[in-house]
mmCIF file of C-alpha atoms in Angstrom:
data_model
loop_
_atom_site.group_PDB
_atom_site.id
_atom_site.type_symbol
_atom_site.label_atom_id
_atom_site.label_comp_id
_atom_site.label_asym_id
_atom_site.label_seq_id
_atom_site.Cartn_x
_atom_site.Cartn_y
_atom_site.Cartn_z
ATOM 1 C CA MET A 21 -7.451 -1.647 17.668
ATOM 2 C CA LEU A 22 -10.605 -2.512 16.074
ATOM 3 C CA THR A 23 -13.463 -1.878 18.876
ATOM 4 C CA PRO A 24 -17.111 -1.566 18.563
ATOM 5 C CA SER A 25 -18.211 2.040 17.717
ATOM 6 C CA ILE A 26 -19.313 3.189 20.742
ATOM 7 C CA ASP A 27 -18.241 2.490 23.894
ATOM 8 C CA LYS A 28 -14.750 2.206 22.976
ATOM 9 C CA LYS A 29 -11.154 1.623 24.046
ATOM 10 C CA CYS A 30 -7.813 2.943 24.097
ATOM 11 C CA LEU A 31 -4.639 1.940 23.543
ATOM 12 C CA VAL A 32 -2.660 4.993 25.627
ATOM 13 C CA MET A 33 0.256 7.150 24.459
ATOM 14 C CA GLU A 34 -0.255 10.099 25.645
ATOM 15 C CA PRO A 35 -1.147 13.189 25.730
ATOM 16 C CA LEU A 36 -2.510 11.605 22.677
ATOM 17 C CA MET A 37 -3.747 8.259 21.755
ATOM 18 C CA MET A 38 -4.984 6.931 18.491
ATOM 19 C CA GLU A 39 -7.169 4.112 18.217
ATOM 20 C CA PHE A 40 -8.981 2.102 15.120
ATOM 21 C CA SER A 41 -12.317 2.012 15.765
ATOM 22 C CA ALA A 42 -15.368 -0.348 13.385
ATOM 23 C CA ALA A 43 -18.181 -1.976 13.742
ATOM 24 C CA GLY A 44 -16.406 -5.645 14.879
ATOM 25 C CA PRO A 45 -15.007 -6.933 17.874
ATOM 26 C CA VAL A 46 -12.882 -6.241 20.072
ATOM 27 C CA SER A 47 -9.208 -7.353 18.714
ATOM 28 C CA GLU A 48 -7.275 -6.536 20.929
ATOM 29 C CA ILE A 49 -7.155 -5.293 25.352
ATOM 30 C CA ALA A 50 -7.229 -1.884 26.859
ATOM 31 C CA LEU A 51 -4.751 -0.401 28.953
ATOM 32 C CA GLY A 52 -6.423 1.153 31.439
ATOM 33 C CA CYS A 53 -8.502 4.175 29.499
ATOM 34 C CA THR A 54 -11.823 4.127 28.630
ATOM 35 C CA MET A 55 -13.480 6.843 25.310
ATOM 36 C CA THR A 56 -16.480 8.206 24.556
ATOM 37 C CA GLU A 57 -17.902 9.711 21.842
ATOM 38 C CA SER A 58 -17.408 13.395 23.079
ATOM 39 C CA ASP A 59 -13.186 12.075 23.705
ATOM 40 C CA ALA A 60 -12.679 12.092 20.389
ATOM 41 C CA VAL A 61 -9.823 14.679 19.068
ATOM 42 C CA VAL A 62 -9.768 14.139 15.749
ATOM 43 C CA ARG A 63 -11.639 11.475 13.435
ATOM 44 C CA VAL A 64 -11.132 9.799 10.171
ATOM 45 C CA SER A 65 -12.590 7.524 8.291
ATOM 46 C CA VAL A 66 -9.818 5.073 6.415
ATOM 47 C CA ALA A 67 -11.262 4.049 3.802
ATOM 48 C CA ARG A 68 -11.077 8.301 2.993
ATOM 49 C CA LEU A 69 -7.671 8.040 4.031
ATOM 50 C CA ALA A 70 -6.833 5.377 1.421
ATOM 51 C CA VAL A 71 -8.317 7.362 -1.533
ATOM 52 C CA VAL A 72 -5.880 10.368 -0.500
ATOM 53 C CA THR A 73 -3.033 7.772 0.560
ATOM 54 C CA VAL A 74 -3.617 6.302 -3.623
ATOM 55 C CA SER A 75 -4.731 9.543 -4.974
ATOM 56 C CA LEU A 76 -1.810 11.359 -4.492
ATOM 57 C CA PRO A 77 1.174 9.095 -6.222
ATOM 58 C CA LEU A 78 -1.602 9.142 -8.924
ATOM 59 C CA GLY A 79 -1.665 12.117 -9.326
ATOM 60 C CA ALA A 80 1.953 12.819 -9.215
ATOM 61 C CA PHE A 81 2.493 10.189 -11.358
ATOM 62 C CA PHE A 82 -0.047 11.680 -14.474
ATOM 63 C CA LEU A 83 1.570 14.883 -13.853
ATOM 64 C CA CYS A 84 4.920 13.705 -14.181
ATOM 65 C CA ILE A 85 3.697 12.498 -17.459
ATOM 66 C CA TYR A 86 2.407 14.654 -19.104
ATOM 67 C CA LEU A 87 5.142 17.464 -17.972
ATOM 68 C CA SER A 88 7.491 15.383 -20.525
ATOM 69 C CA LEU A 89 5.467 15.152 -22.512
ATOM 70 C CA ARG A 90 4.941 18.291 -22.998
ATOM 71 C CA PHE A 91 8.129 20.367 -22.000
ATOM 72 C CA ASN A 92 10.674 17.175 -22.131
ATOM 73 C CA PHE A 93 9.307 14.783 -25.098
ATOM 74 C CA ASP A 94 13.024 14.418 -26.924
ATOM 75 C CA LEU A 95 14.646 14.442 -23.696
ATOM 76 C CA SER A 96 12.607 11.728 -21.677
ATOM 77 C CA THR A 97 11.998 9.328 -25.120
ATOM 78 C CA ALA A 98 15.402 9.144 -26.228
ATOM 79 C CA THR A 99 17.360 5.741 -26.110
ATOM 80 C CA HIS A 100 20.775 4.205 -26.822
ATOM 81 C CA CYS A 101 19.236 2.787 -30.081
ATOM 82 C CA GLY A 102 18.096 6.328 -31.424
ATOM 83 C CA VAL A 103 15.093 4.875 -32.554
ATOM 84 C CA PRO A 104 11.943 7.563 -32.701
ATOM 85 C CA ASN A 105 10.392 6.841 -29.123
ATOM 86 C CA TYR A 106 6.566 8.307 -28.439
ATOM 87 C CA LEU A 107 6.424 7.867 -24.003
ATOM 88 C CA PRO A 108 8.658 8.328 -21.653
ATOM 89 C CA SER A 109 9.502 5.807 -18.916
ATOM 90 C CA ILE A 110 8.746 6.113 -15.069
ATOM 91 C CA SER A 111 12.106 6.828 -14.711
ATOM 92 C CA SER A 112 12.832 9.067 -16.673
ATOM 93 C CA ALA A 113 9.013 10.801 -16.237
ATOM 94 C CA ILE A 114 9.985 11.439 -12.204
ATOM 95 C CA GLY A 115 13.707 11.286 -12.001
ATOM 96 C CA GLU A 116 15.484 13.315 -15.006
ATOM 97 C CA PHE A 117 13.506 16.843 -14.253
ATOM 98 C CA VAL A 118 12.485 19.542 -12.634
ATOM 99 C CA PRO A 119 9.405 20.225 -11.565
ATOM 100 C CA GLN A 120 8.805 15.963 -12.592
ATOM 101 C CA ARG A 121 10.597 14.996 -9.877
ATOM 102 C CA TYR A 122 10.156 17.451 -7.284
ATOM 103 C CA ILE A 123 6.457 16.897 -7.374
ATOM 104 C CA TRP A 124 7.003 12.467 -7.439
ATOM 105 C CA ARG A 125 9.393 13.204 -3.924
ATOM 106 C CA ALA A 126 6.840 14.996 -2.651
ATOM 107 C CA ALA A 127 3.527 12.594 -3.084
ATOM 108 C CA ILE A 128 5.325 10.097 -2.040
ATOM 109 C CA ALA A 129 6.622 11.043 0.475
ATOM 110 C CA VAL A 130 3.658 12.276 2.490
ATOM 111 C CA HIS A 131 2.250 8.866 1.455
ATOM 112 C CA CYS A 132 4.192 6.793 3.009
ATOM 113 C CA ALA A 133 2.950 6.879 6.396
ATOM 114 C CA PRO A 134 -0.073 6.018 5.606
ATOM 115 C CA ARG A 135 1.027 2.681 4.041
ATOM 116 C CA PHE A 136 2.889 2.003 6.724
ATOM 117 C CA LEU A 137 -0.583 2.760 9.402
ATOM 118 C CA VAL A 138 -1.703 0.604 6.362
ATOM 119 C CA ALA A 139 0.056 -2.817 6.414
ATOM 120 C CA SER A 140 0.001 -2.612 10.280
ATOM 121 C CA MET A 141 -3.883 -1.937 9.540
ATOM 122 C CA TYR A 142 -3.858 -6.111 7.316
ATOM 123 C CA TYR A 143 -1.439 -7.496 9.825
ATOM 124 C CA SER A 144 -4.284 -7.440 12.134
ATOM 125 C CA PHE A 145 -7.512 -8.765 9.711
ATOM 126 C CA MET A 146 -4.628 -11.209 8.394
ATOM 127 C CA ASN A 147 -4.613 -12.098 11.588
ATOM 128 C CA ARG A 148 -8.334 -12.281 12.262
ATOM 129 C CA ILE A 149 -9.971 -13.524 8.577
ATOM 130 C CA LEU A 150 -7.008 -16.766 9.006
ATOM 131 C CA PRO A 151 -6.864 -19.695 11.052
ATOM 132 C CA ASN A 152 -4.465 -19.478 14.095
ATOM 133 C CA VAL A 153 -1.745 -21.754 13.917
ATOM 134 C CA ALA A 154 1.473 -20.989 13.671
ATOM 135 C CA PHE A 155 2.551 -21.734 9.793
ATOM 136 C CA TYR A 156 -0.198 -18.283 9.009
ATOM 137 C CA ARG A 157 0.695 -16.445 11.962
ATOM 138 C CA ASN A 158 3.736 -16.859 10.773
ATOM 139 C CA ALA A 159 2.747 -15.891 6.598
ATOM 140 C CA VAL A 160 0.829 -13.017 8.253
ATOM 141 C CA LYS A 161 4.279 -11.909 9.193
ATOM 142 C CA VAL A 162 6.060 -12.634 5.935
ATOM 143 C CA THR A 163 3.056 -10.231 3.505
ATOM 144 C CA THR A 164 3.275 -7.110 6.474
ATOM 145 C CA LEU A 165 6.948 -7.344 5.797
ATOM 146 C CA LEU A 166 6.725 -7.451 2.751
ATOM 147 C CA ASN A 167 4.766 -5.020 2.443
ATOM 148 C CA VAL A 168 6.239 -2.272 3.957
ATOM 149 C CA VAL A 169 9.866 -3.464 2.821
ATOM 150 C CA GLU A 170 7.890 -2.616 -1.118
ATOM 151 C CA ASN A 171 7.074 1.010 0.611
ATOM 152 C CA VAL A 172 10.529 1.142 1.781
ATOM 153 C CA ALA A 173 12.045 0.566 -1.059
ATOM 154 C CA LEU A 174 9.314 2.834 -3.535
ATOM 155 C CA LEU A 175 11.181 4.883 -0.818
ATOM 156 C CA SER A 176 14.500 4.622 -1.578
ATOM 157 C CA LEU A 177 13.866 4.271 -5.602
ATOM 158 C CA SER A 178 12.431 7.627 -5.515
ATOM 159 C CA PHE A 179 15.193 10.031 -4.015
ATOM 160 C CA VAL A 180 18.173 8.079 -5.012
ATOM 161 C CA SER A 181 17.716 9.120 -9.404
ATOM 162 C CA SER A 182 19.638 5.823 -11.768
ATOM 163 C CA LYS A 183 22.049 9.459 -12.191
ATOM 164 C CA GLU A 184 22.101 10.340 -8.977
ATOM 165 C CA ASN A 185 23.299 7.173 -7.707
ATOM 166 C CA TYR A 186 22.771 4.354 -9.771
ATOM 167 C CA ASP A 187 23.187 0.748 -7.548
ATOM 168 C CA VAL A 188 20.836 2.163 -5.528
ATOM 169 C CA HIS A 189 18.132 3.064 -7.601
ATOM 170 C CA LYS A 190 18.414 -0.404 -9.136
ATOM 171 C CA VAL A 191 18.240 -2.365 -6.020
ATOM 172 C CA SER A 192 15.581 -0.367 -4.643
ATOM 173 C CA PHE A 193 14.378 -1.109 -7.728
ATOM 174 C CA ILE A 194 14.526 -4.610 -8.333
ATOM 175 C CA LEU A 195 13.325 -5.402 -3.855
ATOM 176 C CA PHE A 196 10.350 -2.295 -5.118
ATOM 177 C CA MET A 197 9.357 -5.130 -7.813
ATOM 178 C CA VAL A 198 10.125 -8.522 -6.185
ATOM 179 C CA CYS A 199 8.291 -7.986 -2.832
ATOM 180 C CA SER A 200 5.594 -5.768 -4.712
ATOM 181 C CA GLU A 201 4.548 -8.628 -6.419
ATOM 182 C CA LEU A 202 5.267 -11.233 -4.082
ATOM 183 C CA TYR A 203 3.118 -9.190 -1.658
ATOM 184 C CA MET A 204 -0.035 -9.207 -3.804
ATOM 185 C CA VAL A 205 0.049 -13.396 -4.923
ATOM 186 C CA LEU A 206 1.043 -14.515 -1.584
ATOM 187 C CA THR A 207 -2.065 -12.471 0.207
ATOM 188 C CA CYS A 208 -3.681 -13.663 -2.453
ATOM 189 C CA LEU A 209 -3.341 -17.336 -2.521
ATOM 190 C CA LEU A 210 -3.697 -17.162 1.839
ATOM 191 C CA LEU A 211 -7.011 -15.572 1.013
ATOM 192 C CA LYS A 212 -8.279 -17.704 -1.086
ATOM 193 C CA ASP A 213 -8.652 -20.889 0.771
ATOM 194 C CA ASN A 214 -9.979 -18.670 4.081
ATOM 195 C CA ALA A 215 -12.394 -17.058 1.509
ATOM 196 C CA ARG A 216 -15.550 -18.264 3.536
ATOM 197 C CA ARG A 217 -14.043 -16.301 6.654
ATOM 198 C CA PHE A 218 -14.987 -13.224 5.249
ATOM 199 C CA THR A 219 -17.374 -10.791 7.704
ATOM 200 C CA THR A 220 -18.440 -8.333 4.796
ATOM 201 C CA PRO A 221 -19.429 -7.771 1.477
ATOM 202 C CA LEU A 222 -17.037 -5.559 0.483
ATOM 203 C CA GLU A 223 -14.189 -8.013 2.366
ATOM 204 C CA ARG A 224 -15.844 -10.316 -1.059
ATOM 205 C CA LEU A 225 -15.181 -8.195 -3.173
ATOM 206 C CA ALA A 226 -12.264 -6.786 -2.482
ATOM 207 C CA PHE A 227 -11.100 -10.300 -2.395
ATOM 208 C CA VAL A 228 -12.707 -10.550 -6.270
ATOM 209 C CA LYS A 229 -10.337 -6.948 -6.912
ATOM 210 C CA LYS A 230 -7.179 -7.939 -5.714
ATOM 211 C CA LYS A 231 -7.127 -11.455 -7.796
ATOM 212 C CA GLN A 232 -8.009 -9.290 -10.470
ATOM 213 C CA LEU A 233 -5.584 -6.792 -10.147
ATOM 214 C CA MET A 234 -2.265 -9.270 -9.232
ATOM 215 C CA THR A 235 -3.089 -11.150 -12.414
ATOM 216 C CA ALA A 236 -3.379 -7.667 -14.202
ATOM 217 C CA ASN A 237 -0.323 -6.765 -12.787
ATOM 218 C CA LEU A 238 1.723 -9.488 -13.568
ATOM 219 C CA ALA A 239 0.776 -10.476 -17.406
ATOM 220 C CA SER A 240 1.623 -6.344 -17.513
ATOM 221 C CA PHE A 241 4.814 -7.287 -15.876
ATOM 222 C CA VAL A 242 5.767 -10.052 -18.146
ATOM 223 C CA ILE A 243 4.880 -8.465 -21.809
ATOM 224 C CA ALA A 244 6.818 -4.961 -20.763
ATOM 225 C CA LEU A 245 9.880 -7.091 -19.701
ATOM 226 C CA TYR A 246 8.686 -8.832 -23.158
ATOM 227 C CA PHE A 247 8.757 -5.181 -24.838
ATOM 228 C CA PHE A 248 12.183 -4.114 -23.288
ATOM 229 C CA TYR A 249 13.953 -7.325 -24.311
ATOM 230 C CA ARG A 250 13.038 -6.860 -28.203
ATOM 231 C CA HIS A 251 14.160 -2.818 -27.681
ATOM 232 C CA ASN A 252 17.994 -3.125 -26.321
ATOM 233 C CA LYS A 253 17.805 -6.928 -28.725
ATOM 234 C CA TYR A 254 16.529 -4.929 -32.027
ATOM 235 C CA CYS A 255 16.260 -1.870 -31.388
ATOM 236 C CA GLU A 256 13.398 -1.466 -33.835
ATOM 237 C CA PRO A 257 11.416 1.495 -33.189
ATOM 238 C CA GLY A 258 7.956 2.175 -31.208
ATOM 239 C CA MET A 259 9.147 -1.462 -28.703
ATOM 240 C CA TYR A 260 10.630 1.612 -25.945
ATOM 241 C CA SER A 261 6.621 3.113 -25.877
ATOM 242 C CA VAL A 262 5.203 -0.438 -26.005
ATOM 243 C CA PHE A 263 7.492 -1.195 -22.812
ATOM 244 C CA ALA A 264 6.780 2.153 -21.425
ATOM 245 C CA PHE A 265 2.613 1.621 -21.622
ATOM 246 C CA MET A 266 2.491 -1.215 -19.879
ATOM 247 C CA GLU A 267 5.360 -0.393 -16.978
ATOM 248 C CA TYR A 268 2.130 2.481 -16.432
ATOM 249 C CA ILE A 269 -0.242 -1.061 -16.405
ATOM 250 C CA VAL A 270 1.958 -2.754 -13.186
ATOM 251 C CA VAL A 271 2.268 0.949 -11.350
ATOM 252 C CA LEU A 272 -1.287 2.109 -11.757
ATOM 253 C CA THR A 273 -2.509 -2.069 -11.084
ATOM 254 C CA ASN A 274 -0.261 -2.231 -8.347
ATOM 255 C CA MET A 275 -2.087 1.852 -7.238
ATOM 256 C CA ALA A 276 -5.343 0.002 -7.277
ATOM 257 C CA PHE A 277 -4.379 -3.545 -5.482
ATOM 258 C CA HIS A 278 -3.353 -1.390 -2.454
ATOM 259 C CA MET A 279 -6.502 0.742 -2.999
ATOM 260 C CA THR A 280 -9.017 -2.590 -2.394
ATOM 261 C CA ALA A 281 -8.240 -1.251 1.656
ATOM 262 C CA TYR A 282 -10.935 1.063 0.666
ATOM 263 C CA TYR A 283 -12.802 -1.927 1.118
ATOM 264 C CA ASP A 284 -11.673 -4.444 3.965
ATOM 265 C CA PHE A 285 -11.987 -0.958 6.525
ATOM 266 C CA HIS A 286 -15.047 0.980 4.306
ATOM 267 C CA ASN A 287 -16.150 0.984 7.800
ATOM 268 C CA HIS A 288 -12.943 1.605 10.613
ATOM 269 C CA ASP A 289 -12.453 4.854 11.574
ATOM 270 C CA LEU A 290 -8.389 6.621 12.998
ATOM 271 C CA VAL A 291 -9.525 8.258 15.853
ATOM 272 C CA VAL A 292 -7.530 10.347 17.666
ATOM 273 C CA CYS A 293 -8.651 10.531 21.147
ATOM 274 C CA GLU A 294 -7.916 12.219 24.697
ATOM 275 C CA TRP A 295 -6.398 10.483 27.327
ATOM 276 C CA LYS A 296 -8.029 9.575 30.593
ATOM 277 C CA THR A 297 -7.234 6.683 32.417
ATOM 278 C CA ALA A 298 -10.108 5.310 34.620
ATOM 279 C CA SER A 299 -9.766 6.950 38.029
ATOM 280 C CA SER A 300 -10.694 10.903 36.108
#
């Protein structure tokens, strides 16, 4: 819940309660309990939470690639063509070898809970920024659904490798890519026409970075598809490596797009507080 940082009100969650606080207007009605600064049991900066959430898959990503190149180079870069390649694909680096598979899965599992939390925060954020009309309200629901499905699909493709169940992995990957691309595009389009409603310079900065990262992500995805086609069509040496590199850029720009929550919620805290009714 978004509330002022002083004399806050909380959502009841017995025996503890959770809320989001920021120096901004109250966006939800309190449910019969109050909180002072001394009532907080745990207080976590959402900006720091965003950094940790993105750092988990980011660190695992680079570590898996390094380990694959260092210890599984021949197998991780091999293709059906048998031509020389120098970089592993992401699916190979994170899913085919040990300990890379477990490193990636652990990072994705831990980072997903905060991702769902941030998705709910963006639901409130978008409703605050966009006009209070049916079209925008429905559009916000769609973007939130895309965000959640993207996260679920990432979990699925990470925990079910192509060798374990190719069909499930394939469907999960397609869902992840479609939802992530649509989420970025729709978010930028909705905010573009309502940028004047931003209340802080950091929100405006976040929007600028969102547009840049969305553009880079889409361009990298198209280029990756082109080199994947050339690799499969002509079996040219090194083409799969270029595809793999562009695939890295797609993933990194996706992570960076979600990292803009650092700016959107820079002054927000996640607070766990003790439940105290008004009568107590």
